[in-house]
Coordinates of C-alpha atoms in Angstrom, one line a residue:
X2 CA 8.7 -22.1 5.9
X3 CA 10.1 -18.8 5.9
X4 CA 8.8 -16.3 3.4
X5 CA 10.7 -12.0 2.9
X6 CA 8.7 -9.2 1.2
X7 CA 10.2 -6.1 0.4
X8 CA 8.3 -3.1 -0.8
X9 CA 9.8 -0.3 -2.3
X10 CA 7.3 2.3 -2.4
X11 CA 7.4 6.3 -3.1
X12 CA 7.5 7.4 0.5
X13 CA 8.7 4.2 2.5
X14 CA 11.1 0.9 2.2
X15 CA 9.4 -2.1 4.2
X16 CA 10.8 -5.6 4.8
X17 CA 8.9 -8.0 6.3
X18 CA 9.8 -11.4 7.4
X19 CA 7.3 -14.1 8.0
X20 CA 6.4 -17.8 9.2
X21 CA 4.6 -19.8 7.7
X22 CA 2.4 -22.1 9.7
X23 CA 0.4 -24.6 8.5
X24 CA -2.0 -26.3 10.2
X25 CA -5.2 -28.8 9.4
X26 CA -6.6 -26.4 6.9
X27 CA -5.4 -23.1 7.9
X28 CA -2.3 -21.0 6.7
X29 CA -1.2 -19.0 9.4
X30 CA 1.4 -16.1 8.4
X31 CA 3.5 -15.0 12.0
X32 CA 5.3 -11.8 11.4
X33 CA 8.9 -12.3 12.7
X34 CA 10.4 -8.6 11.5
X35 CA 9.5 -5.8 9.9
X36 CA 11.4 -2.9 9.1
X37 CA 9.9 0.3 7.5
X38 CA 12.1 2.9 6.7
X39 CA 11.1 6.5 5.1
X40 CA 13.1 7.2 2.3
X41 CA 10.7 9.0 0.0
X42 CA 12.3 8.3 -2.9
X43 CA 9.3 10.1 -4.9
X44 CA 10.4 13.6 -3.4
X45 CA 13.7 13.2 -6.0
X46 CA 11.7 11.7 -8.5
X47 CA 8.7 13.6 -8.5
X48 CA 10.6 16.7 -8.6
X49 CA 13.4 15.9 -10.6
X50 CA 12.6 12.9 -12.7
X51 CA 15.2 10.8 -10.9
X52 CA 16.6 9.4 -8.3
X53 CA 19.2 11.6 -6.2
X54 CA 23.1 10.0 -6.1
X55 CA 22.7 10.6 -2.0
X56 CA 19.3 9.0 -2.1
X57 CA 20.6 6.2 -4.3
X58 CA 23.4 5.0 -2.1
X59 CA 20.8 5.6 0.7
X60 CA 18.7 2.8 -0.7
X61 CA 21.9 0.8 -1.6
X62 CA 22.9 0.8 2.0
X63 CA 19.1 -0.1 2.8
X64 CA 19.3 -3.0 0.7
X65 CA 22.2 -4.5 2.0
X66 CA 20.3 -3.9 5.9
X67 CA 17.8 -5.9 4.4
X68 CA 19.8 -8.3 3.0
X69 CA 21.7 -9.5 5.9
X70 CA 18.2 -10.1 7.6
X71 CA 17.2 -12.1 4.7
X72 CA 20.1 -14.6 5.3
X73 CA 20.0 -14.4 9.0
X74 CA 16.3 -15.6 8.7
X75 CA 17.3 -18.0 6.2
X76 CA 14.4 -17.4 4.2
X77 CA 13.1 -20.1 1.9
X78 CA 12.2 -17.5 -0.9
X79 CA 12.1 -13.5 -0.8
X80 CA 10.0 -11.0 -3.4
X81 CA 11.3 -7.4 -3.7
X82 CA 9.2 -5.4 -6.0
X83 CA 9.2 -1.3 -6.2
X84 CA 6.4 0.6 -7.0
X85 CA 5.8 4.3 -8.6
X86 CA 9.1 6.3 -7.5
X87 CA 11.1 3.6 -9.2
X88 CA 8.7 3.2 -12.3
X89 CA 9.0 6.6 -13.2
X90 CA 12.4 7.3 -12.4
X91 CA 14.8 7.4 -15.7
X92 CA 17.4 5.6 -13.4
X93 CA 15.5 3.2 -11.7
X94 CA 16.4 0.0 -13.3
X95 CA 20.2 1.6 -13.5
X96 CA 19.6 1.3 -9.5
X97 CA 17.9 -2.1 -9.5
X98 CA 20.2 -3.7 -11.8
X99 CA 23.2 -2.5 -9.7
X100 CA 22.0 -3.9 -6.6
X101 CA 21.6 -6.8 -8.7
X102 CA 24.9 -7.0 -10.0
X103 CA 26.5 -6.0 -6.8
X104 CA 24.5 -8.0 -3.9
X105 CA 22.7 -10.4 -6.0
X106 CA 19.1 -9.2 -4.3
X107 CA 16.6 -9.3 -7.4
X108 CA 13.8 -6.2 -7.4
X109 CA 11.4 -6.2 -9.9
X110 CA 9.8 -2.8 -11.0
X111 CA 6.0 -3.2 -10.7
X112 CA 3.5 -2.2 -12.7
X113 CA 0.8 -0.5 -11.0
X114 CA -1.7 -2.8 -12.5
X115 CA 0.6 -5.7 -10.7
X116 CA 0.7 -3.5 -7.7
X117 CA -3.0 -3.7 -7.5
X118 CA -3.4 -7.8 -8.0
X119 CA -1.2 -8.5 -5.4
X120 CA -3.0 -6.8 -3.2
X121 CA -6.5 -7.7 -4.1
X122 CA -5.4 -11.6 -3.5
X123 CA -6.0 -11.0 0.1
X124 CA -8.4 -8.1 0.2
X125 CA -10.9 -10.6 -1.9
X126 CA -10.8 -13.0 0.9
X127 CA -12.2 -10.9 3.8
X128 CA -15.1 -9.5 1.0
X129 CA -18.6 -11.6 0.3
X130 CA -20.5 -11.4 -2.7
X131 CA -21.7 -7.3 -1.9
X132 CA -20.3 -4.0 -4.4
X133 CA -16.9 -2.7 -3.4
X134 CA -14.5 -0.6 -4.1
X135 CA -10.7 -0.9 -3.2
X136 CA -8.9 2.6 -2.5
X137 CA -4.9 1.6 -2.3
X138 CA -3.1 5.4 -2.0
X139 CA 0.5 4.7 -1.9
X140 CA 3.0 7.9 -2.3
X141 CA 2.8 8.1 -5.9
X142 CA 0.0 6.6 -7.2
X143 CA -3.7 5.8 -6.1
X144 CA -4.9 1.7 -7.7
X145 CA -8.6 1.7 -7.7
X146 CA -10.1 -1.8 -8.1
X147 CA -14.0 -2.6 -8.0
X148 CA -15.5 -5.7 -6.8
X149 CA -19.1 -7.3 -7.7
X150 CA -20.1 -10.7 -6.7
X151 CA -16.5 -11.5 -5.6
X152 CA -14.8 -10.6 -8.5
X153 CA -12.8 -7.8 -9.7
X154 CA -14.6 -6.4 -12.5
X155 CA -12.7 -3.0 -13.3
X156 CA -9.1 -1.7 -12.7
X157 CA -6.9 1.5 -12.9
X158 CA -3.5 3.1 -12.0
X159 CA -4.1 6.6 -11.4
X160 CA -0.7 9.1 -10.7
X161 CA -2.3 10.8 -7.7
X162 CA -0.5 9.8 -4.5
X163 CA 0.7 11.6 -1.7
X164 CA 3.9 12.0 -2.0
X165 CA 2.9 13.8 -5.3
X166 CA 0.4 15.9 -4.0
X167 CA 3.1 17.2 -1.2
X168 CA 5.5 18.1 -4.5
X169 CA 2.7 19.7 -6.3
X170 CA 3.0 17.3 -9.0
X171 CA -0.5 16.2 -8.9
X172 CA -2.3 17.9 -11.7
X173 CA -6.8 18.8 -12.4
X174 CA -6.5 16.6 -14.9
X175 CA -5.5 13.7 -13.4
X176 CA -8.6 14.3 -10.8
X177 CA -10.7 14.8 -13.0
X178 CA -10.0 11.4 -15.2
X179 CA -10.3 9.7 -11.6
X180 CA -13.3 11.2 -10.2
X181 CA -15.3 10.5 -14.2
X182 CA -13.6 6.6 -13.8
X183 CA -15.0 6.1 -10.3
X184 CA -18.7 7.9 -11.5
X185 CA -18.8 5.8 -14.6
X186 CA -17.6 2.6 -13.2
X187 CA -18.6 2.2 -9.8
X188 CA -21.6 4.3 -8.7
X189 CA -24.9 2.2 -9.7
X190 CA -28.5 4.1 -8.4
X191 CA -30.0 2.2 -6.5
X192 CA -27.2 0.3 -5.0
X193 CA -25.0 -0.1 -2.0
X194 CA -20.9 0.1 -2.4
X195 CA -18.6 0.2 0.2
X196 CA -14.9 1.2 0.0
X197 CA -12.1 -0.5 1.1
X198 CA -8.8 1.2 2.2
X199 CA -5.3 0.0 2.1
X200 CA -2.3 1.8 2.8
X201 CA -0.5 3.4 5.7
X202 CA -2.4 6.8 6.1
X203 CA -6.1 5.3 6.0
X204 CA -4.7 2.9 8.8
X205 CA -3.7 5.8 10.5
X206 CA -6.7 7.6 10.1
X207 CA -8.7 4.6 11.5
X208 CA -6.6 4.9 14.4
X209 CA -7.2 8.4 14.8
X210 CA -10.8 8.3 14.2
X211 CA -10.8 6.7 18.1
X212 CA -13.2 3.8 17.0
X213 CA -15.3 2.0 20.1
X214 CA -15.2 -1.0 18.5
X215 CA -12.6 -2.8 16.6
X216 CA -15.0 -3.6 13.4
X217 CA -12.2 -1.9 11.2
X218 CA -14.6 0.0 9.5
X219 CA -15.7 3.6 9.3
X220 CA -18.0 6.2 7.6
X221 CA -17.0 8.5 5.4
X222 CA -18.3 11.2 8.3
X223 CA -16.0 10.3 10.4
X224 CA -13.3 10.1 7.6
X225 CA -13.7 13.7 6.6
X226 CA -14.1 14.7 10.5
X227 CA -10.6 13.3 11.5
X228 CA -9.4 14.7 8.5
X229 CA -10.7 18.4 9.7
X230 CA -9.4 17.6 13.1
X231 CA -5.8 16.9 11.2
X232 CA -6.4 20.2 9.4
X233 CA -6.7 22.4 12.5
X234 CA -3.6 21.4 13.5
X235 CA -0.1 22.7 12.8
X236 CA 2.8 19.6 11.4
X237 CA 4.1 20.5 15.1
X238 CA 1.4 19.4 16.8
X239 CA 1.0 16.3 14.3
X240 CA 4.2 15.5 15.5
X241 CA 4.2 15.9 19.1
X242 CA 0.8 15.7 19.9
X243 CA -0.2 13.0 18.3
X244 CA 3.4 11.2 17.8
X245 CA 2.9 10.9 14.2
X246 CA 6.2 9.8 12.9
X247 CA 7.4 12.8 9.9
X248 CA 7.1 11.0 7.5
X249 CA 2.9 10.4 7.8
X250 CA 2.1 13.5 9.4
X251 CA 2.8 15.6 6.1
X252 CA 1.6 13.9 3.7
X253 CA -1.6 12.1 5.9
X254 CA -4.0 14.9 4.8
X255 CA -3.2 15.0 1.1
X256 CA -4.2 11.3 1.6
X257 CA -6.9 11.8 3.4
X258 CA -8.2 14.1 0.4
X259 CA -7.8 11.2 -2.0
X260 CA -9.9 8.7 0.0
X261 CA -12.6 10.9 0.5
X262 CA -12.8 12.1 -3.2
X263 CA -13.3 8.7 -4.1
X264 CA -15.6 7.9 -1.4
X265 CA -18.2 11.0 -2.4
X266 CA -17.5 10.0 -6.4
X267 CA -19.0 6.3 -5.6
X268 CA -21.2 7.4 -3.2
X269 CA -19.6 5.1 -0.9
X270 CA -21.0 5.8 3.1
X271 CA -18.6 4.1 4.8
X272 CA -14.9 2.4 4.6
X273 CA -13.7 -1.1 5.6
X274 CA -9.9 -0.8 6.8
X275 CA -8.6 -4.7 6.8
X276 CA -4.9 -3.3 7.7
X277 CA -2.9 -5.5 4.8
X278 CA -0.9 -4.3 2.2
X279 CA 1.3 -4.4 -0.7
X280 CA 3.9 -6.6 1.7
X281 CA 1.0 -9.3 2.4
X282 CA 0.1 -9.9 -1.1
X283 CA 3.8 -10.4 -1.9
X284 CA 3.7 -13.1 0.7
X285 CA 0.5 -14.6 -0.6
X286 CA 2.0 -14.5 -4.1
X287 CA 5.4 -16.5 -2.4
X288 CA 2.7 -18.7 -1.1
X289 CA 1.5 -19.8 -4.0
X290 CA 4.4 -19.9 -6.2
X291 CA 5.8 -23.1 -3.7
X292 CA 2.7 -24.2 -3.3
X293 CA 0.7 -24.0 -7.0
X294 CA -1.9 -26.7 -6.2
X295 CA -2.6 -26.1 -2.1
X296 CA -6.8 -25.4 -1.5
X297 CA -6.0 -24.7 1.6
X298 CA -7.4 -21.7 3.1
X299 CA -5.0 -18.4 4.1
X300 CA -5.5 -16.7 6.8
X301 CA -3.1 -13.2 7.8
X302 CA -2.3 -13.2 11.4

């Protein structure tokens, strides 16, 4: 079985294309492709409450890249979902109902609340029964999800991202209601919580933070000191230096800001990077949809 993700987020396009193995008990997913491409469409939105004509035959032409890998791979079912740009974006359904109409490639706009399960199917399975919280920072909105006993026991959608930030689009208030959600819900005296990050800048940030050992995990010391070493230097040097690709060495920092704030408003120590995303819940999710009654344990490779 062959199983396509798209994921249409505020700062990036990413299509993945994956093999399903299945073997004894274990679910193997292979990676066979995957495309990111950086076509922030939250800068238009954002800024101007829609999406651009240039950016929108951008994406169109994106779409129909991704299409043709679709049927080259001769997938047996495909997910396309888009995330904050498009939710907020008066033309965003025009857009998805045209590439509907003309290419017959279905998107679904996402709530953020949806954005958030998909991803928590797979997070949940690498957590035991401990306190966590889930940080998922996308370009134009942060989904904060908290965990007791191995079950998600609170949710929110906040519009912090980014993306937004880089606009100036974020506003106080919008901190403020996250940093008084996270206090109220997730800090407990007494007791231990740990964060978990999704998203491309924290994985980037792991990477950065030159770990010794591949435990995907770090504190939030050595969070806010790669952040500081980020700081010092100029987007030039993220760029050459450090070979950042543009379109993470802007907007890595105001990222950085919103992991840490949530981090020091749980009074969370350290920060468990698992390196899945949005793209692997939606493969999880096609998963399940063929297979409603498997038991069968899934495991990302």
């Amino acid at each position: 079985m062959k199983l396509a993700a798209i994921d249409i987020g505020s700062n990036a396009v990413r299509l993945q294309i994956t093999k399903v193995i299945e073997y004894e008990k274990i679910i193997t997913f292979k990676k066979l492709e995957y495309v990111r491409f950086p076509l922030r469409l939250g800068r238009d939105v954002f800024s101007q409450g829609r999406i651009s004509e240039f950016n929108e035959e951008r994406f169109f032409k994106l779409m129909t890249a991704y299409k043709n890998l679709i049927n080259l791979y001769e997938v047996d079912g495909y997910y396309g979902c888009a995330t904050s740009a498009m939710r907020e974006s008066e033309n965003g359904k025009a857009i998805v109902d045209r590439v509907k109409e003309e290419m017959g490639l279905s998107i679904e706009i996402i709530s953020g609340e949806q954005e958030a399960d998909m991803i928590n199917k797979v997070i949940l399975q690498g957590l035991d029964d401990g306190h966590y919280i889930h940080i998922d920072v996308g370009g134009g909105s942060t989904e904060l999800n908290i965990y007791e006993k191995h079950e998600k026991v609170y949710t929110h959608s906040f519009k912090i991202g980014s993306v937004r930030t880089l606009e100036g689009r974020n506003v106080p208030e919008a901190w403020d209601e996250m940093r008084n959600w996270v206090a109220k819900h997730a800090f407990k005296k007494g007791e231990k919580i740990t964060a978990v990050g999704t998203g491309g800048n924290i994985n980037k940030l792991y990477e950065l933070s030159n770990p010794e050992k591949k435990k995907r995990k770090m504190s939030l010391d050595t969070l806010i000191r790669t952040q500081e070493v980020l700081k010092n230097l100029s987007l030039e040097d993220r760029l050459n230096k450090l070979q950042l690709n543009p379109d993470r060495a802007d907007v890595i920092i105001p990222a950085s800001d919103i992991y840490i704030e949530v981090m020091k408003s749980a009074k969370a120590k350290s920060i468990i990077v698992p390196d899945v995303g949005l793209k692997d819940g939606i493969n999880y999710y096609l998963y399940q949809a063929h297979h409603p009654e498997s038991e069968k344990v899934f495991v990302k490779n």
